C-alpha positions as a printed Julia matrix, in Angstrom:
190×3 Matrix{Float64}:
  -4.67   -5.8   -17.31
  -3.37   -2.92  -15.42
  -5.96   -1.38  -12.63
  -5.68    2.11  -11.39
  -7.91    1.47   -8.45
  -9.64    4.5    -6.77
  -8.57    6.84   -9.72
 -10.55    9.64   -8.81
  -9.72   12.23  -11.64
  -6.21   10.82  -12.03
  -6.78    8.65  -15.14
  -3.98    6.8   -16.56
  -3.63    5.8   -20.45
  -3.6     2.03  -20.9
  -4.97    1.25  -17.41
  -8.55    0.49  -16.42
  -9.34    3.42  -14.32
 -11.82    2.37  -11.51
 -13.56    4.35   -8.92
 -16.73    3.97   -6.89
 -17.61    7.7    -7.74
 -19.35    7.85  -11.21
 -18.77   11.65  -11.02
 -15.17   10.83  -11.75
 -16.09    9.24  -15.06
 -13.87    6.06  -14.53
 -13.87    3.26  -16.95
 -15.39    1.16  -14.37
 -17.58    2.11  -11.39
 -16.64   -0.3    -8.75
 -16.94   -0.04   -4.85
 -13.78   -1.83   -3.68
 -15.21   -2.67   -0.23
 -17.71   -5.03   -1.96
 -16.29   -8.18   -2.63
 -15.86   -9.94   -4.97
 -14.36   -7.62   -7.43
 -15.63   -8.11  -10.97
 -12.08   -9.27  -12.53
 -11.17  -12.89  -13.01
  -8.62  -14.65  -10.91
  -5.04  -14.0   -11.98
  -5.89  -11.41  -14.46
  -4.25   -8.36  -13.54
  -0.42   -7.75  -13.95
  -0.19   -4.36  -12.43
  -2.21   -2.08   -9.76
  -1.9     1.11   -8.55
  -3.52    2.36   -5.38
  -2.51    5.92   -5.15
  -3.98    7.58   -1.94
  -6.71    4.99   -1.81
  -5.94    2.18    0.63
  -5.93    4.47    3.84
  -9.6     5.22    2.85
 -10.83    1.43    2.63
 -11.56   -1.24    5.08
 -12.51    0.66    8.36
 -13.2    -2.75   10.0
 -10.63   -5.28   10.03
 -12.62   -7.9     8.3
 -13.51   -5.32    5.41
  -9.71   -4.5     5.17
  -8.67   -8.31    5.04
 -11.46   -9.0     2.44
  -9.9    -6.13    0.25
  -6.37   -7.66    0.65
  -7.66  -11.17   -0.25
  -9.52   -9.75   -3.28
  -6.4    -7.78   -4.39
  -4.31  -11.0    -4.29
  -6.99  -13.01   -6.03
  -7.1   -10.87   -9.17
  -3.28  -10.51   -9.33
  -1.35  -13.15  -11.37
   1.91  -14.34  -10.27
   4.43  -11.57  -10.06
   1.89   -8.76  -10.34
   3.21   -5.53   -9.15
   1.12   -3.51   -6.72
   2.15    0.2    -6.08
   0.55    1.66   -3.01
   1.01    5.24   -2.37
  -0.23    6.5     1.13
   0.38    9.5     3.4
   2.62    8.78    6.35
   0.5     8.02    9.39
   2.49   10.67   11.49
   1.85   13.48    9.13
  -0.79   16.07    9.4
  -2.19   15.16    5.99
  -3.17   11.65    7.16
  -4.33   12.79   10.55
  -6.31   15.77    9.32
  -8.46   13.72    6.92
 -11.43   12.15    8.59
 -11.95    9.82    5.49
  -8.71    8.07    6.45
  -9.96    4.9     8.33
  -6.45    2.9     8.39
  -2.68    3.76    8.64
  -0.91    1.84    6.02
   2.94    1.14    6.76
   5.5    -1.12    5.09
   5.59   -3.0     8.4
   1.68   -3.78    8.37
   1.78   -4.91    4.58
   4.75   -7.32    5.58
   2.16   -9.13    7.56
   0.97  -10.48    4.06
   4.38  -12.14    3.44
   4.17  -15.75    3.82
   8.05  -15.88    3.94
   8.18  -13.21    6.68
   5.36  -15.13    8.42
   7.65  -18.21    8.5
  10.67  -16.31    9.76
   8.42  -14.87   12.65
   7.24  -18.24   13.63
  10.52  -19.95   13.76
  11.81  -16.77   15.73
   8.88  -17.06   18.19
   7.93  -13.27   17.05
   4.38  -12.41   17.94
   3.57  -10.61   14.66
   0.15  -11.7    13.03
   0.9   -14.22   10.21
  -1.85  -12.95    7.98
  -0.24  -14.12    4.77
  -0.38  -17.71    6.01
  -3.83  -17.43    7.69
  -5.47  -15.63    4.75
  -3.69  -17.69    2.06
  -2.06  -14.59    0.6
   1.38  -13.9    -0.23
   2.68  -10.58   -0.97
   6.39   -9.47   -0.86
   7.26   -5.86    0.05
   9.9    -5.03   -2.47
  10.5    -1.34   -2.23
   9.74    1.6     0.21
  10.44    5.06   -0.98
   9.62    8.02    1.55
   8.71   11.55    0.31
   9.89   13.96    2.78
   7.94   16.95    3.93
   9.17   20.08    2.12
  10.64   21.49    5.38
  12.65   18.25    6.06
  13.72   17.98    2.32
  14.95   21.38    2.05
  17.23   20.87    5.18
  18.36   17.41    3.57
  19.22   19.18    0.27
  20.92   21.99    1.95
  23.28   19.51    3.52
  22.18   20.36    7.09
  21.11   16.57    7.56
  22.5    13.34    6.64
  20.56   10.2     5.94
  20.96    9.03    9.49
  19.49   12.23   10.8
  16.53   11.77    8.67
  15.92    8.24    9.73
  16.22    9.34   13.42
  13.82   11.93   12.67
  11.33    9.55   10.96
  11.25    7.49   14.07
  11.01   10.37   16.71
   8.87   13.35   15.16
   5.82   13.84   13.32
   5.61   15.65    9.84
   8.92   14.29    8.72
   7.56   12.03    5.93
   4.81   13.41    3.7
   4.07   10.1     1.94
   5.26    6.52    1.41
   5.41    4.76   -2.08
   5.44    0.94   -1.29
   5.97   -1.69   -3.93
   4.65   -5.24   -3.53
   4.77   -8.28   -5.79
   2.19  -11.07   -5.71
   3.63  -14.39   -5.15
   1.73  -17.42   -6.5
   4.11  -19.72   -8.0
   4.52  -21.85   -4.67
   0.85  -21.49   -4.19
  -0.66  -19.73   -1.28
  -0.6   -21.98    2.12
């Protein structure tokens, strides 16, 4: 099964299109903040959350419950694609329904491998993968530049190093990020 969670009006053929709003006419009306979700353990091979996760889990406990449910329904190796606005872009900051910034670094907190590395090195990052019994690897991050920065890059005015410096220093450089995770279950969550 492939889940297009929070599909809105963006339906995908061959996917179960899910939204909390019945007006979107999804295949299934499900409030993702109410757990448990209606799908069995290990039943999902792919998940898309496009411009959804930043709207969910206004409380820490609510957000962590969503991550645990996502892990529960994913089978080993399931691909999870998350598309979110960059937290330092006006498109994120200007929407009052955005309740949480999502970054590759915040999602890495759910990687047990990274958790163990941090513990061994004495790094103070929260080992959420170990404490929640979930394990997601962050496998790829694609940054879509804001149009003004993309034009400058395409014109050769900037090199990749300039873009990376700008991403760390300025707002409105990156419009959105696509972050690809994989659920790791073969070892079993600790």
